[in-house]
Structures are given as C-alpha cells and as structure tokens.
Amino acid sequence: MNLKRSVVRVSLAFCLAAIAAGAADAQVAPGEFQPQVGQAGKDVVWVPTPPVLVEKMLDMARVTPQDYVVDLGSGDGRNIIAAARRGARALGVEFNPEMVNLSARTAAKEGLSDKASFVQGDMFEADFSQADVLALFLLPDNMMKLQSKFLALKPGARIVGNTFGFQDWSPDEQETITTDCSSWCTALLWIVPAKVEGTWQSPQGELTLNQHYQMLTGTLTAGGRSGPIAGGRLRGDQISFTVGGAEYSGRVNGDIIEGAVKSENRSDAWRATRAPR
C-alpha cells in the first residue's frame, strides 16, 4: 500500500467526518471562543474524542494519581481534564492559543488547575520525555513522525490513541465501544518496550534476541546446541519467552534481566547480562 496515498485518504475521511459531526459538545459561556468540529489546525483538523472513549482510553492506559499524562494536540483539553479528575498530573500541548485558553478555563471551572495545565506549542517540538502516559487523537502521518520520540520514552510508558496507529507497530490492546458511541470509537494501547536486541549471557547459555517492537525472536545456545525461542514478547520492561519446555520470564533493567525459569514443575532464578556491543 502507498503510505502517502493512504494518509491522504485517511485525512480526507477525517475531515469529512468532522464536518458532518456538527457543532462541538463543549459548553461555553456566551462571548467566549467556541471551537467548531472540523476547524483547521496546524497539523490536524479538530475532532473531539467522544467522552465515553476518553474514559476507555484512560482505563486501558491504567491512569493513576502517580502518572504524568500528556496530550499532543490537546484541543479543548478533554483528555487532560479527564486524567486530572483521576488525580493524575497532566499537560496538554496545543498550537491554537484560543483552545489553550478554553482548556485552562474549563479546568479552572472544575477546580483542576492544580493538576491540569495547558501550553501553546508545536507538538513536534514539545518535550514529553517524562510522560508516563500519552493520550492522543492524531492522524497516522502525525503518529509516524513522532514514533521515534515515543519509542524513546521509558519502558512501560503507555501510549493510548483514538482510531489511528502506526504503519508497522501493532497495538498491545485494542477495544471498540459499541454503546453510546457512533464514530471514533476504537481505543488502541501501545506499551513502550525495553530495548533488548542483542546478545545476552546467562548460566543457561547465550541468548540472542531479535526485536520488532514488543515481539521477540532468537535463539538460546548452550553446550554447542541452539534452540529457537517461541512466544517472545515484551510488555514494557517485562520479558517472556519459551525455549523447549522451559518458560522464561523476567524484568529488564538496562543491561540486566532478572527473573525465573520454569521447567517440569521446577522454578529457578534466572539472570542474564548483555554482552558488550
């Protein structure tokens, strides 16, 4: 599939659906700026995520008061304000200053200004490196342009989006709401994986891992014999795979993996160290 043509088709469908959606559902006082669904922005048109999907996205990302949540292209601030209601510290980055002011007023009205903040800025220039959760509604080309920054987040950071994803990075979870939602009703979750590709040394042998986002392949070599790994997967810094009848699981901490290996009703500690590159 031609990616550029695909992006154009998606963008056109996005715009048409936005125009058909009608007026925004945000309630504002007379005389205040009121956003219009489908209004043009720097990189996307504005289309609000349905409130029921906002909550589903935050549920899937398992947002807690300990999290720092960021929305790039935050629009009227609904993702950020919903995260703040859950006790999270949250930041919206929005290019349109009128949207920024509207979001700040809404947060203030709800008594959430201490949790929810908004800044005017370009999402491609924003520093969100400390985010625990990204809550987004962006087009595929936006997602692809930001993908390298997303993958640079700490392992275990959660990226949750509305409808659109990446060209070749499959979501860890996906759910579609069929009640009280008529459009833009699919939430997708990606968990930033630890970087494990390479060679690791362990008492069980030499482990060679090949990584495609959260999916792993490779071999374990011991005593001159190699066995392929199966079911290799990362969920943040949690790693799991099997070799033969042995099930390996553990936590990746930089250049060390520590966990357990289970085989024939026996469980032993397992530790691997990354070989020098």
mmCIF file of C-alpha atoms in Angstrom, residues 11-235:
data_model
loop_
_atom_site.group_PDB
_atom_site.id
_atom_site.type_symbol
_atom_site.label_atom_id
_atom_site.label_comp_id
_atom_site.label_asym_id
_atom_site.label_seq_id
_atom_site.Cartn_x
_atom_site.Cartn_y
_atom_site.Cartn_z
ATOM 1 C CA SER A 11 -7.039 12.696 6.271
ATOM 2 C CA LEU A 12 -9.857 13.368 3.806
ATOM 3 C CA ALA A 13 -12.172 10.926 5.587
ATOM 4 C CA PHE A 14 -11.237 12.534 8.902
ATOM 5 C CA CYS A 15 -12.135 15.985 7.616
ATOM 6 C CA LEU A 16 -15.398 14.909 6.035
ATOM 7 C CA ALA A 17 -16.481 13.088 9.184
ATOM 8 C CA ALA A 18 -15.580 16.134 11.232
ATOM 9 C CA ILE A 19 -17.699 18.436 9.127
ATOM 10 C CA ALA A 20 -20.613 16.009 9.267
ATOM 11 C CA ALA A 21 -20.348 15.710 13.034
ATOM 12 C CA GLY A 22 -21.762 19.194 13.605
ATOM 13 C CA ALA A 23 -21.116 21.524 16.497
ATOM 14 C CA ALA A 24 -18.778 20.654 19.341
ATOM 15 C CA ASP A 25 -20.271 19.339 22.508
ATOM 16 C CA ALA A 26 -18.274 21.615 24.812
ATOM 17 C CA GLN A 27 -20.393 24.088 26.771
ATOM 18 C CA VAL A 28 -19.019 27.621 26.829
ATOM 19 C CA ALA A 29 -20.368 30.966 28.041
ATOM 20 C CA PRO A 30 -21.748 33.497 25.550
ATOM 21 C CA GLY A 31 -18.965 35.565 24.026
ATOM 22 C CA GLU A 32 -16.282 33.013 24.754
ATOM 23 C CA PHE A 33 -14.412 31.236 21.995
ATOM 24 C CA GLN A 34 -16.300 28.140 20.922
ATOM 25 C CA PRO A 35 -14.440 25.572 18.811
ATOM 26 C CA GLN A 36 -16.143 24.100 15.775
ATOM 27 C CA VAL A 37 -15.785 20.462 14.850
ATOM 28 C CA GLY A 38 -13.692 20.278 11.695
ATOM 29 C CA GLN A 39 -11.938 23.620 12.211
ATOM 30 C CA ALA A 40 -8.478 23.683 10.672
ATOM 31 C CA GLY A 41 -5.366 23.465 12.820
ATOM 32 C CA LYS A 42 -1.663 23.486 12.104
ATOM 33 C CA ASP A 43 -1.348 19.716 11.611
ATOM 34 C CA VAL A 44 -4.870 18.313 12.058
ATOM 35 C CA VAL A 45 -8.474 19.421 11.999
ATOM 36 C CA TRP A 46 -10.180 19.419 15.373
ATOM 37 C CA VAL A 47 -12.441 16.482 16.043
ATOM 38 C CA PRO A 48 -13.267 15.766 19.711
ATOM 39 C CA THR A 49 -12.935 12.274 21.103
ATOM 40 C CA PRO A 50 -16.322 11.058 22.414
ATOM 41 C CA PRO A 51 -16.381 11.285 26.233
ATOM 42 C CA VAL A 52 -17.051 7.549 26.585
ATOM 43 C CA LEU A 53 -13.926 6.793 24.546
ATOM 44 C CA VAL A 54 -11.854 9.255 26.569
ATOM 45 C CA GLU A 55 -12.660 7.215 29.668
ATOM 46 C CA LYS A 56 -11.991 3.937 27.863
ATOM 47 C CA MET A 57 -8.584 5.206 26.724
ATOM 48 C CA LEU A 58 -7.632 6.218 30.248
ATOM 49 C CA ASP A 59 -8.918 2.889 31.573
ATOM 50 C CA MET A 60 -6.771 0.979 29.083
ATOM 51 C CA ALA A 61 -3.740 3.103 29.999
ATOM 52 C CA ARG A 62 -4.488 2.372 33.674
ATOM 53 C CA VAL A 63 -4.032 6.011 34.640
ATOM 54 C CA THR A 64 -3.385 6.565 38.340
ATOM 55 C CA PRO A 65 -2.625 9.621 40.517
ATOM 56 C CA GLN A 66 1.066 8.716 40.224
ATOM 57 C CA ASP A 67 1.073 9.248 36.453
ATOM 58 C CA TYR A 68 2.114 12.184 34.327
ATOM 59 C CA VAL A 69 -0.216 12.308 31.305
ATOM 60 C CA VAL A 70 0.467 14.315 28.139
ATOM 61 C CA ASP A 71 -1.790 15.024 25.155
ATOM 62 C CA LEU A 72 -0.246 16.366 21.952
ATOM 63 C CA GLY A 73 -2.741 18.468 20.037
ATOM 64 C CA SER A 74 -4.947 18.609 23.102
ATOM 65 C CA GLY A 75 -7.803 20.588 21.533
ATOM 66 C CA ASP A 76 -10.406 21.552 24.123
ATOM 67 C CA GLY A 77 -8.452 19.705 26.816
ATOM 68 C CA ARG A 78 -10.870 16.840 27.440
ATOM 69 C CA ASN A 79 -8.228 14.100 27.661
ATOM 70 C CA ILE A 80 -6.126 16.112 30.093
ATOM 71 C CA ILE A 81 -9.058 17.207 32.241
ATOM 72 C CA ALA A 82 -10.349 13.617 32.420
ATOM 73 C CA ALA A 83 -6.893 12.428 33.511
ATOM 74 C CA ALA A 84 -6.750 15.170 36.149
ATOM 75 C CA ARG A 85 -10.111 14.022 37.504
ATOM 76 C CA ARG A 86 -8.390 10.703 38.198
ATOM 77 C CA GLY A 87 -5.731 12.519 40.197
ATOM 78 C CA ALA A 88 -3.005 12.436 37.551
ATOM 79 C CA ARG A 89 -0.753 15.370 36.802
ATOM 80 C CA ALA A 90 -1.492 16.205 33.161
ATOM 81 C CA LEU A 91 -0.282 18.528 30.415
ATOM 82 C CA GLY A 92 -1.915 19.465 27.111
ATOM 83 C CA VAL A 93 0.168 20.836 24.239
ATOM 84 C CA GLU A 94 -1.973 22.735 21.716
ATOM 85 C CA PHE A 95 -0.982 25.049 18.862
ATOM 86 C CA ASN A 96 -4.189 27.141 18.879
ATOM 87 C CA PRO A 97 -3.942 29.699 21.733
ATOM 88 C CA GLU A 98 -7.729 30.078 21.894
ATOM 89 C CA MET A 99 -8.025 26.321 22.502
ATOM 90 C CA VAL A 100 -5.361 26.596 25.208
ATOM 91 C CA ASN A 101 -7.288 29.350 26.969
ATOM 92 C CA LEU A 102 -10.567 27.440 26.654
ATOM 93 C CA SER A 103 -8.969 24.328 28.145
ATOM 94 C CA ALA A 104 -7.480 26.287 31.041
ATOM 95 C CA ARG A 105 -10.858 27.912 31.800
ATOM 96 C CA THR A 106 -12.597 24.533 31.781
ATOM 97 C CA ALA A 107 -10.001 23.069 34.126
ATOM 98 C CA ALA A 108 -10.397 26.057 36.448
ATOM 99 C CA LYS A 109 -14.181 25.704 36.497
ATOM 100 C CA GLU A 110 -13.765 22.087 37.582
ATOM 101 C CA GLY A 111 -11.199 23.004 40.237
ATOM 102 C CA LEU A 112 -8.468 21.053 38.439
ATOM 103 C CA SER A 113 -5.954 23.787 37.661
ATOM 104 C CA ASP A 114 -3.503 22.270 40.125
ATOM 105 C CA LYS A 115 -3.478 19.021 38.107
ATOM 106 C CA ALA A 116 -4.306 20.009 34.524
ATOM 107 C CA SER A 117 -2.153 22.541 32.696
ATOM 108 C CA PHE A 118 -2.001 23.643 29.078
ATOM 109 C CA VAL A 119 0.678 25.269 26.948
ATOM 110 C CA GLN A 120 0.651 26.732 23.476
ATOM 111 C CA GLY A 121 3.186 24.955 21.290
ATOM 112 C CA ASP A 122 4.051 22.686 18.394
ATOM 113 C CA MET A 123 3.535 19.022 19.256
ATOM 114 C CA PHE A 124 6.549 18.055 17.144
ATOM 115 C CA GLU A 125 8.785 20.337 19.210
ATOM 116 C CA ALA A 126 7.315 19.519 22.623
ATOM 117 C CA ASP A 127 9.351 17.784 25.310
ATOM 118 C CA PHE A 128 7.243 14.914 26.624
ATOM 119 C CA SER A 129 10.166 12.669 27.539
ATOM 120 C CA GLN A 130 8.998 12.311 31.155
ATOM 121 C CA ALA A 131 5.458 11.232 30.311
ATOM 122 C CA ASP A 132 4.062 8.043 31.811
ATOM 123 C CA VAL A 133 1.027 8.160 29.518
ATOM 124 C CA LEU A 134 0.307 9.810 26.176
ATOM 125 C CA ALA A 135 -3.413 10.195 25.414
ATOM 126 C CA LEU A 136 -3.776 11.096 21.734
ATOM 127 C CA PHE A 137 -6.088 11.560 18.769
ATOM 128 C CA LEU A 138 -3.715 12.068 15.819
ATOM 129 C CA LEU A 139 -3.639 11.093 12.175
ATOM 130 C CA PRO A 140 -1.329 8.274 11.013
ATOM 131 C CA ASP A 141 1.261 10.623 9.498
ATOM 132 C CA ASN A 142 1.457 12.547 12.799
ATOM 133 C CA MET A 143 1.933 9.285 14.689
ATOM 134 C CA MET A 144 4.678 8.174 12.323
ATOM 135 C CA LYS A 145 6.549 11.489 12.604
ATOM 136 C CA LEU A 146 6.509 11.176 16.404
ATOM 137 C CA GLN A 147 7.211 7.438 16.583
ATOM 138 C CA SER A 148 10.935 7.703 17.333
ATOM 139 C CA LYS A 149 10.191 10.009 20.276
ATOM 140 C CA PHE A 150 7.506 7.628 21.510
ATOM 141 C CA LEU A 151 9.943 4.706 21.448
ATOM 142 C CA ALA A 152 12.481 6.781 23.392
ATOM 143 C CA LEU A 153 10.112 7.009 26.383
ATOM 144 C CA LYS A 154 10.958 4.875 29.378
ATOM 145 C CA PRO A 155 9.971 1.205 29.105
ATOM 146 C CA GLY A 156 6.440 0.731 30.354
ATOM 147 C CA ALA A 157 5.190 4.155 29.267
ATOM 148 C CA ARG A 158 1.729 3.832 27.752
ATOM 149 C CA ILE A 159 0.530 5.402 24.524
ATOM 150 C CA VAL A 160 -3.213 5.308 24.037
ATOM 151 C CA GLY A 161 -4.882 6.621 20.931
ATOM 152 C CA ASN A 162 -8.207 7.046 19.203
ATOM 153 C CA THR A 163 -8.651 5.013 15.992
ATOM 154 C CA PHE A 164 -5.316 5.679 14.279
ATOM 155 C CA GLY A 165 -1.999 3.944 14.841
ATOM 156 C CA PHE A 166 1.354 3.217 13.260
ATOM 157 C CA GLN A 167 2.353 1.617 9.994
ATOM 158 C CA ASP A 168 4.055 -1.455 11.488
ATOM 159 C CA TRP A 169 3.819 -1.227 15.285
ATOM 160 C CA SER A 170 0.819 -3.298 16.343
ATOM 161 C CA PRO A 171 -1.060 -2.267 19.499
ATOM 162 C CA ASP A 172 -0.779 -4.326 22.660
ATOM 163 C CA GLU A 173 -4.514 -3.900 23.217
ATOM 164 C CA GLN A 174 -7.452 -2.675 21.140
ATOM 165 C CA GLU A 175 -11.083 -2.151 22.103
ATOM 166 C CA THR A 176 -14.096 -0.778 20.247
ATOM 167 C CA ILE A 177 -17.044 0.719 22.105
ATOM 168 C CA THR A 178 -20.436 -0.221 20.684
ATOM 169 C CA THR A 179 -22.667 1.586 23.200
ATOM 170 C CA ASP A 180 -23.133 5.376 23.386
ATOM 171 C CA CYS A 181 -20.572 5.928 20.657
ATOM 172 C CA SER A 182 -21.323 6.403 16.955
ATOM 173 C CA SER A 183 -17.951 7.466 15.497
ATOM 174 C CA TRP A 184 -14.297 7.425 16.542
ATOM 175 C CA CYS A 185 -14.993 4.581 18.939
ATOM 176 C CA THR A 186 -11.821 2.467 18.885
ATOM 177 C CA ALA A 187 -9.094 2.812 21.509
ATOM 178 C CA LEU A 188 -5.606 1.404 20.941
ATOM 179 C CA LEU A 189 -2.866 0.903 23.513
ATOM 180 C CA TRP A 190 0.871 0.573 22.979
ATOM 181 C CA ILE A 191 3.295 -0.088 25.824
ATOM 182 C CA VAL A 192 6.800 1.190 25.130
ATOM 183 C CA PRO A 193 9.080 -1.869 25.140
ATOM 184 C CA ALA A 194 12.525 -2.111 26.685
ATOM 185 C CA LYS A 195 15.394 -2.335 24.196
ATOM 186 C CA VAL A 196 16.731 -5.885 24.346
ATOM 187 C CA GLU A 197 18.020 -6.703 20.881
ATOM 188 C CA GLY A 198 21.488 -8.248 21.016
ATOM 189 C CA THR A 199 23.371 -10.983 22.817
ATOM 190 C CA TRP A 200 22.933 -11.843 26.494
ATOM 191 C CA GLN A 201 24.971 -14.171 28.686
ATOM 192 C CA SER A 202 23.340 -16.364 31.327
ATOM 193 C CA PRO A 203 24.071 -19.624 33.170
ATOM 194 C CA GLN A 204 21.519 -21.255 30.852
ATOM 195 C CA GLY A 205 23.544 -20.260 27.794
ATOM 196 C CA GLU A 206 23.990 -17.457 25.306
ATOM 197 C CA LEU A 207 20.721 -15.745 24.430
ATOM 198 C CA THR A 208 20.461 -13.910 21.120
ATOM 199 C CA LEU A 209 17.399 -11.686 20.754
ATOM 200 C CA ASN A 210 15.953 -10.020 17.674
ATOM 201 C CA GLN A 211 13.374 -7.343 18.416
ATOM 202 C CA HIS A 212 10.484 -5.895 16.419
ATOM 203 C CA TYR A 213 8.884 -3.502 18.889
ATOM 204 C CA GLN A 214 7.312 -5.780 21.566
ATOM 205 C CA MET A 215 7.802 -9.003 19.589
ATOM 206 C CA LEU A 216 10.929 -11.137 20.041
ATOM 207 C CA THR A 217 12.616 -13.951 18.163
ATOM 208 C CA GLY A 218 16.020 -15.502 18.713
ATOM 209 C CA THR A 219 17.956 -18.485 19.999
ATOM 210 C CA LEU A 220 19.424 -19.874 23.209
ATOM 211 C CA THR A 221 22.740 -21.645 22.717
ATOM 212 C CA ALA A 222 24.227 -23.951 25.351
ATOM 213 C CA GLY A 223 26.704 -26.808 25.077
ATOM 214 C CA GLY A 224 27.073 -26.294 21.357
ATOM 215 C CA ARG A 225 23.346 -26.725 20.765
ATOM 216 C CA SER A 226 20.902 -23.960 19.836
ATOM 217 C CA GLY A 227 17.166 -23.818 20.355
ATOM 218 C CA PRO A 228 14.806 -21.175 18.971
ATOM 219 C CA ILE A 229 12.749 -19.117 21.379
ATOM 220 C CA ALA A 230 8.967 -19.116 20.986
ATOM 221 C CA GLY A 231 6.308 -16.686 22.150
ATOM 222 C CA GLY A 232 8.883 -13.989 22.752
ATOM 223 C CA ARG A 233 7.263 -10.793 23.957
ATOM 224 C CA LEU A 234 7.874 -7.613 25.904
ATOM 225 C CA ARG A 235 5.305 -5.683 27.880
#
